[in-house]
Each structure stands twice: as C-alpha cells, then as structure tokens.
Short mmCIF file of C-alpha atoms in Angstrom, two decimals:
data_model
loop_
_atom_site.label_atom_id
_atom_site.label_comp_id
_atom_site.label_asym_id
_atom_site.label_seq_id
_atom_site.Cartn_x
_atom_site.Cartn_y
_atom_site.Cartn_z
CA MET A 28 0.00 0.00 0.00
CA GLU A 29 2.89 2.32 0.74
CA LEU A 30 4.45 1.11 -2.47
CA ALA A 31 1.25 1.89 -4.39
CA PHE A 32 1.29 5.41 -2.97
CA TYR A 33 4.89 5.92 -3.99
CA ILE A 34 4.37 4.57 -7.50
CA ALA A 35 1.31 6.74 -8.09
CA GLY A 36 3.06 9.78 -6.65
CA ALA A 37 6.09 9.19 -8.84
CA VAL A 38 3.86 8.90 -11.90
CA ALA A 39 2.10 12.13 -10.91
CA VAL A 40 5.33 14.07 -10.49
CA LEU A 41 6.90 12.61 -13.64
CA SER A 42 3.89 13.36 -15.83
CA THR A 43 3.62 16.86 -14.40
CA ILE A 44 7.27 17.52 -15.21
CA LEU A 45 6.73 16.15 -18.70
CA MET A 46 3.60 18.32 -18.97
CA LEU A 47 5.37 21.56 -18.27
CA THR A 48 8.23 20.83 -20.65
CA ARG A 49 6.09 20.02 -23.68
CA LEU A 50 5.91 22.57 -26.45
CA ASN A 51 2.72 21.36 -28.05
CA ILE A 52 -0.42 22.01 -26.05
CA VAL A 53 -2.09 18.71 -26.91
CA HIS A 54 0.91 16.67 -25.76
CA ALA A 55 0.91 18.64 -22.52
CA LEU A 56 -2.81 17.93 -22.15
CA LEU A 57 -2.18 14.19 -22.48
CA TYR A 58 0.41 14.32 -19.72
CA LEU A 59 -1.86 16.49 -17.58
CA ILE A 60 -4.61 13.89 -17.87
CA VAL A 61 -2.15 11.19 -16.77
CA SER A 62 -1.13 13.38 -13.85
CA LEU A 63 -4.75 13.82 -12.75
CA LEU A 64 -5.36 10.08 -13.03
CA ALA A 65 -2.29 9.45 -10.90
CA VAL A 66 -3.57 11.82 -8.25
CA ALA A 67 -6.88 9.94 -8.38
CA VAL A 68 -4.99 6.70 -7.65
CA VAL A 69 -3.28 8.47 -4.76
CA PHE A 70 -6.71 9.41 -3.42
CA TYR A 71 -7.83 5.81 -3.69
CA VAL A 72 -4.77 4.60 -1.83
CA LEU A 73 -5.34 7.21 0.87
CA GLY A 74 -8.81 5.82 1.49
CA ALA A 75 -10.98 8.35 -0.33
CA PRO A 76 -12.65 6.36 -3.14
CA PHE A 77 -15.48 8.86 -3.63
CA VAL A 78 -13.08 11.71 -4.22
CA ALA A 79 -10.99 9.49 -6.49
CA ALA A 80 -14.03 8.79 -8.67
CA LEU A 81 -14.92 12.47 -8.75
CA GLU A 82 -11.35 13.35 -9.70
CA VAL A 83 -11.54 11.01 -12.68
CA ILE A 84 -15.02 12.12 -13.72
CA VAL A 85 -14.78 15.86 -13.22
CA TYR A 86 -11.09 16.71 -13.55
CA ALA A 87 -9.84 14.14 -16.05
CA GLY A 88 -13.23 13.99 -17.76
CA ALA A 89 -15.11 17.25 -17.90
CA ILE A 90 -12.41 19.87 -17.40
CA MET A 91 -9.97 18.18 -19.74
CA VAL A 92 -12.66 17.83 -22.38
CA LEU A 93 -13.19 21.57 -22.06
CA PHE A 94 -9.47 22.15 -22.54
CA VAL A 95 -9.25 19.83 -25.53
CA PHE A 96 -12.31 21.44 -27.07
CA VAL A 97 -10.89 24.93 -26.78
CA VAL A 98 -7.47 23.86 -28.05
CA MET A 99 -9.04 22.17 -31.05
CA MET A 100 -11.20 25.22 -31.65
CA LEU A 101 -8.25 27.59 -31.55
CA ASN A 102 -6.10 25.39 -33.78
CA LEU A 103 -8.39 25.64 -36.77
CA GLY A 104 -5.62 27.20 -38.82
CA LYS A 105 -4.40 26.48 -42.28
CA HIS A 106 -1.83 23.96 -41.10
CA SER A 107 -4.26 21.92 -39.07
CA VAL A 108 -3.89 18.91 -41.36
CA GLU A 109 -0.15 18.63 -40.95
CA VAL A 110 -0.52 19.24 -37.25
CA GLU A 111 -3.01 16.38 -37.16
CA ARG A 112 -0.61 14.14 -39.03
CA GLN A 113 2.12 15.12 -36.62
CA TRP A 114 -0.07 14.22 -33.64
CA LEU A 115 -0.74 10.75 -34.88
CA THR A 116 2.87 9.62 -34.85
CA PRO A 117 3.37 6.92 -32.23
CA GLY A 118 6.17 8.76 -30.49
CA ILE A 119 3.66 11.22 -29.13
CA TRP A 120 1.36 8.95 -27.25
CA THR A 121 3.75 6.24 -26.07
CA GLY A 122 4.84 8.25 -23.04
CA PRO A 123 1.33 8.93 -21.70
CA VAL A 124 0.26 5.38 -22.55
CA LEU A 125 3.19 3.92 -20.61
CA LEU A 126 2.52 6.07 -17.55
CA ALA A 127 -1.22 5.38 -17.73
CA SER A 128 -0.64 1.63 -18.05
CA VAL A 129 1.48 1.75 -14.89
CA LEU A 130 -1.52 3.34 -13.17
CA LEU A 131 -3.89 0.77 -14.67
CA ILE A 132 -1.80 -2.15 -13.44
CA GLU A 133 -1.66 -0.58 -10.02
CA VAL A 134 -5.41 -0.02 -9.85
CA VAL A 135 -6.15 -3.58 -10.99
CA TYR A 136 -3.75 -4.90 -8.36
CA LEU A 137 -5.37 -2.77 -5.67
CA MET A 138 -8.88 -3.76 -6.67
CA ARG A 139 -8.16 -7.47 -6.80
CA GLY A 140 -5.35 -8.30 -4.44
CA VAL A 141 -5.85 -6.13 -1.41
CA PRO A 142 -9.47 -5.88 -0.30
CA ALA A 143 -8.59 -3.51 2.53
CA ALA A 144 -6.76 -1.20 0.15
CA SER A 145 -8.40 1.80 1.76
CA GLY A 146 -6.24 1.26 4.83
CA SER A 147 -6.17 3.22 8.01
CA GLY A 148 -7.53 6.63 7.14
CA ALA A 149 -10.52 5.45 5.18
CA VAL A 150 -13.53 7.75 4.99
CA ASP A 151 -16.41 6.11 3.17
CA PRO A 152 -18.66 8.04 0.78
CA LYS A 153 -21.58 7.84 3.18
CA ALA A 154 -19.76 9.89 5.78
CA VAL A 155 -18.79 12.42 3.13
CA GLY A 156 -22.38 12.75 1.93
CA THR A 157 -23.77 13.05 5.45
CA ALA A 158 -21.33 15.79 6.32
CA LEU A 159 -21.78 17.49 2.95
CA PHE A 160 -25.53 17.85 3.27
CA GLY A 161 -25.42 18.39 7.02
CA PRO A 162 -23.09 21.06 8.37
CA TYR A 163 -21.78 22.04 4.94
CA LEU A 164 -25.11 22.68 3.25
CA ILE A 165 -24.43 26.39 2.94
CA GLY A 166 -21.21 25.51 1.14
CA VAL A 167 -23.14 23.39 -1.35
CA ASP A 168 -25.45 26.34 -1.98
CA LEU A 169 -22.49 28.66 -2.48
CA ALA A 170 -20.84 26.18 -4.86
CA SER A 171 -24.02 25.95 -6.92
CA MET A 172 -24.23 29.73 -7.11
CA LEU A 173 -20.56 29.87 -8.11
CA LEU A 174 -21.14 27.35 -10.87
CA LEU A 175 -24.15 29.31 -12.10
CA ALA A 176 -22.07 32.49 -12.11
CA GLY A 177 -19.34 30.70 -14.02
CA LEU A 178 -21.84 29.41 -16.56
CA VAL A 179 -23.38 32.83 -17.12
CA GLY A 180 -19.98 34.50 -17.26
CA ALA A 181 -18.57 32.04 -19.77
CA TYR A 182 -21.68 32.35 -21.92
CA HIS A 183 -21.51 36.13 -21.79
CA VAL A 184 -17.82 36.35 -22.63
CA GLY A 185 -18.07 33.80 -25.40
CA PHE A 186 -21.23 35.15 -26.93
CA ARG A 187 -20.79 38.90 -27.02
CA LYS A 188 -17.91 38.99 -29.45
CA SER A 189 -19.54 36.73 -31.99
CA GLU A 190 -22.64 38.92 -31.94
CA LYS A 191 -20.50 41.98 -32.44
CA SER A 192 -18.51 40.44 -35.28
CA GLY A 193 -21.79 39.39 -36.86
CA ASN A 194 -22.92 43.01 -36.74
CA ARG A 195 -19.62 44.12 -38.19
CA THR A 196 -19.84 41.77 -41.11
CA GLY A 197 -23.41 42.86 -41.55
CA ASP A 198 -22.29 46.46 -41.72
CA ALA A 199 -19.46 45.61 -44.08
CA THR A 200 -21.74 43.95 -46.50
CA MET B 5 0.87 11.95 6.07
CA ARG B 6 4.23 13.59 5.57
CA ASN B 7 4.77 11.90 2.23
CA GLY B 8 1.34 12.99 1.02
CA LEU B 9 1.97 16.57 1.98
CA LEU B 10 5.38 16.35 0.33
CA LEU B 11 3.76 15.12 -2.88
CA ALA B 12 1.24 17.95 -2.72
CA GLY B 13 4.04 20.43 -2.22
CA ILE B 14 6.03 19.07 -5.14
CA LEU B 15 3.01 19.18 -7.43
CA PHE B 16 2.15 22.69 -6.29
CA SER B 17 5.66 23.99 -6.88
CA LEU B 18 5.77 22.31 -10.28
CA GLY B 19 2.53 24.07 -11.18
CA LEU B 20 3.87 27.36 -9.88
CA THR B 21 7.07 26.93 -11.89
CA SER B 22 5.07 26.20 -15.00
CA LEU B 23 2.87 29.22 -14.32
CA LEU B 24 5.90 31.47 -14.08
CA VAL B 25 7.86 29.98 -16.97
CA ARG B 26 5.34 29.36 -19.71
CA ARG B 27 3.96 32.19 -21.78
CA ASN B 28 0.99 30.46 -23.36
CA LEU B 29 -2.39 31.27 -21.89
CA ILE B 30 -3.60 27.68 -22.11
CA PHE B 31 -0.48 26.55 -20.27
CA VAL B 32 -1.16 29.13 -17.58
CA LEU B 33 -4.65 27.72 -17.08
CA MET B 34 -3.29 24.17 -17.00
CA SER B 35 -0.75 25.19 -14.37
CA LEU B 36 -3.60 26.64 -12.33
CA GLU B 37 -5.34 23.28 -12.58
CA VAL B 38 -2.23 21.50 -11.33
CA MET B 39 -1.91 23.90 -8.41
CA LEU B 40 -5.59 23.57 -7.43
CA ASN B 41 -5.26 19.81 -7.67
CA ALA B 42 -2.24 19.86 -5.37
CA ALA B 43 -4.13 21.98 -2.83
CA GLY B 44 -7.00 19.50 -2.93
CA LEU B 45 -4.54 16.65 -2.47
CA ALA B 46 -3.25 18.34 0.67
CA PHE B 47 -6.82 18.61 1.97
CA VAL B 48 -7.54 14.94 1.30
CA VAL B 49 -4.27 13.84 2.90
CA ALA B 50 -5.10 15.83 6.03
CA GLY B 51 -8.64 14.44 6.08
CA ALA B 52 -7.31 10.89 5.80
CA ARG B 53 -4.85 11.56 8.60
CA TRP B 54 -7.55 12.61 11.08
CA HIS B 55 -10.27 10.28 9.78
CA GLN B 56 -12.59 13.17 9.06
CA ALA B 57 -14.74 13.80 6.00
CA ASP B 58 -14.01 17.55 6.04
CA GLY B 59 -10.95 17.23 3.83
CA GLN B 60 -12.89 15.48 1.09
CA ILE B 61 -15.66 18.07 1.32
CA MET B 62 -13.11 20.84 0.90
CA PHE B 63 -11.82 18.97 -2.13
CA LEU B 64 -15.34 18.93 -3.56
CA PHE B 65 -15.54 22.70 -3.15
CA ILE B 66 -12.14 23.11 -4.79
CA LEU B 67 -13.42 20.92 -7.64
CA ALA B 68 -16.49 23.11 -8.17
CA MET B 69 -14.35 26.23 -8.01
CA ALA B 70 -11.86 24.82 -10.52
CA ALA B 71 -14.68 23.94 -12.91
CA ALA B 72 -16.13 27.45 -12.76
CA GLU B 73 -12.68 29.01 -13.06
CA VAL B 74 -11.67 26.96 -16.07
CA ALA B 75 -14.98 27.70 -17.87
CA VAL B 76 -14.56 31.44 -17.49
CA GLY B 77 -10.82 31.27 -18.15
CA LEU B 78 -11.19 29.35 -21.39
CA ALA B 79 -13.95 31.67 -22.57
CA LEU B 80 -11.59 34.57 -21.90
CA ALA B 81 -8.81 32.73 -23.75
CA VAL B 82 -11.04 32.30 -26.80
CA GLU B 83 -11.96 35.98 -26.63
CA ILE B 84 -8.31 37.01 -26.32
CA TYR B 85 -7.36 34.79 -29.24
CA ARG B 86 -10.05 36.35 -31.37
CA ARG B 87 -8.97 39.84 -30.45
CA PHE B 88 -5.18 39.53 -30.47
CA LYS B 89 -4.71 36.51 -32.77
CA SER B 90 -2.31 35.13 -30.20
CA LEU B 91 -2.25 33.41 -26.84
CA ASP B 92 1.02 34.96 -25.71
CA VAL B 93 0.48 36.60 -22.36
CA ASP B 94 3.30 39.05 -22.99
CA LYS B 95 1.36 40.54 -25.83
CA LEU B 96 -1.44 41.39 -23.43
CA SER B 97 0.72 43.70 -21.39
CA ASN B 98 -0.64 46.75 -23.14
CA MET B 99 -3.98 46.25 -21.46
CA LYS B 100 -4.23 49.28 -19.23
CA GLY B 101 -7.21 50.41 -17.24
#
C-alpha cells in the first residue's frame, strides 16, 4: 500500500514535469490527464474512493474535455492537417500510454489483491455525503451559485464577441 | 501523512514553476489546474490523517471552483485569441485600465 502510494506519486510528479516541458499544447494535455489520473490513484490509496471517482469524472473527464475542445477550436488554422498528421505519430502517445498503463496495473492490483486497500484513514462516501448535506449545506449552496455564475460568465464572454462580429460583417456587406 | 503533503508540495511547486515559466495562456490555465489539484490533495491527505470527512468536502468545493474558473478562463482565452490573434500573455501587457 505504501508502495502503491509511492508509484502513483512518482507517476504524478513525472507526468507533471513532462507536462510543463512540452511545447505542443495537446501533448501537454495528455500528460496532464495522466497526472490527474495518478492523483486519483493516490486518493484511492489514501482511502478516499469517492473523491478518487470524482477526480476522474470531473477533472480528467469534464475539465480536460473543455481544454481539448478549446485547443481544437483555436487550432483551426491552415496547417491543421499537418498538425493532425504530426499528432498521430506513435512517439507522441507512447509516453502517456506507458505512464497510464502503470496506473492501470496498479489499480487492478489494488482492486483485486488487497481488499482492505483503503487502509487506516478510510472515509467512506456515506460519511462524506452526510457531512456534505449536514453542516456544509451552505457551502453546497455557495458552490451551486458559483457554478451558475461561471456558466453565465462564460456564456456572456463567449457570446458577445460573436454577436459583435456578426454586426460588423453585416455592416461591411 | 508527511509523504502525502510532500507530494502535494512538489506538485504545487511544479505548477507554480510552469505558471511562471510558460507564456501560453492555455499553459497558464493548465498550471492553475495542477496547483488547485495539489491543494486539494493536501486537503484529502489531512482528512485521511484525522479520519474526518471535512478534507474530502473541501476537495469537492475546490473541484467546483476549478470547474467554474476553467470555464470562465477558457472563454476569456477564446476571446483574447479572437482579439489579439495570439495566446502569448506578454502581448497582453498593453492592457491598461
């Protein structure tokens, strides 16, 4: 269990270092996803399976999809085809695949071999939910308001310019 | 406990280094994600040390905050790219007032 923590932590640090030394954004995004998955494995080893699942779903799922979407949207240049061809070379994705397979082997080992993988400091999801909707209910309300504000803000910032440019092209024609 | 906090510190300083070194706006946002993730890791490690659920709840709040932050930040990045045709943060230094 200590060994699992060290392996996952080493993968997290290594993929973060590789993330911040990449030049291409998409390669860095691949390593960032591996880093988030490694931190999720660290959470699982520490005895927080609920938070580990949320880390995979929200961080490595939703937020990274948002990043990839914006990067793809911004890269719609004239050389997007050659960039695409460059991305598909196997040298790009072998590093993230190796690190992610280390994590996969570790997770499979933890799930099968050690039933009490969530060792000493385990906090089950029921306790988290009880505390979340008990004393921390005002925090849940604040988080929902923050998310609504983020949604409205992102919509406003993303929408206003396109409307304006539409008017400008309308005026030009 | 100590190793978990050490890992969180290493990840946070890596994110801070990337934030200071890189000049691409998307990289800046990714570094912010790494730093928020490291802060959440510190919370979860502390919660696991004292067998309390508070650390995980704080991580949930950090998660919600990171989601809102990255939505607004990426919308701003798209807007900046449309306006300046670049994502270089040094080119934004003429933004005054």
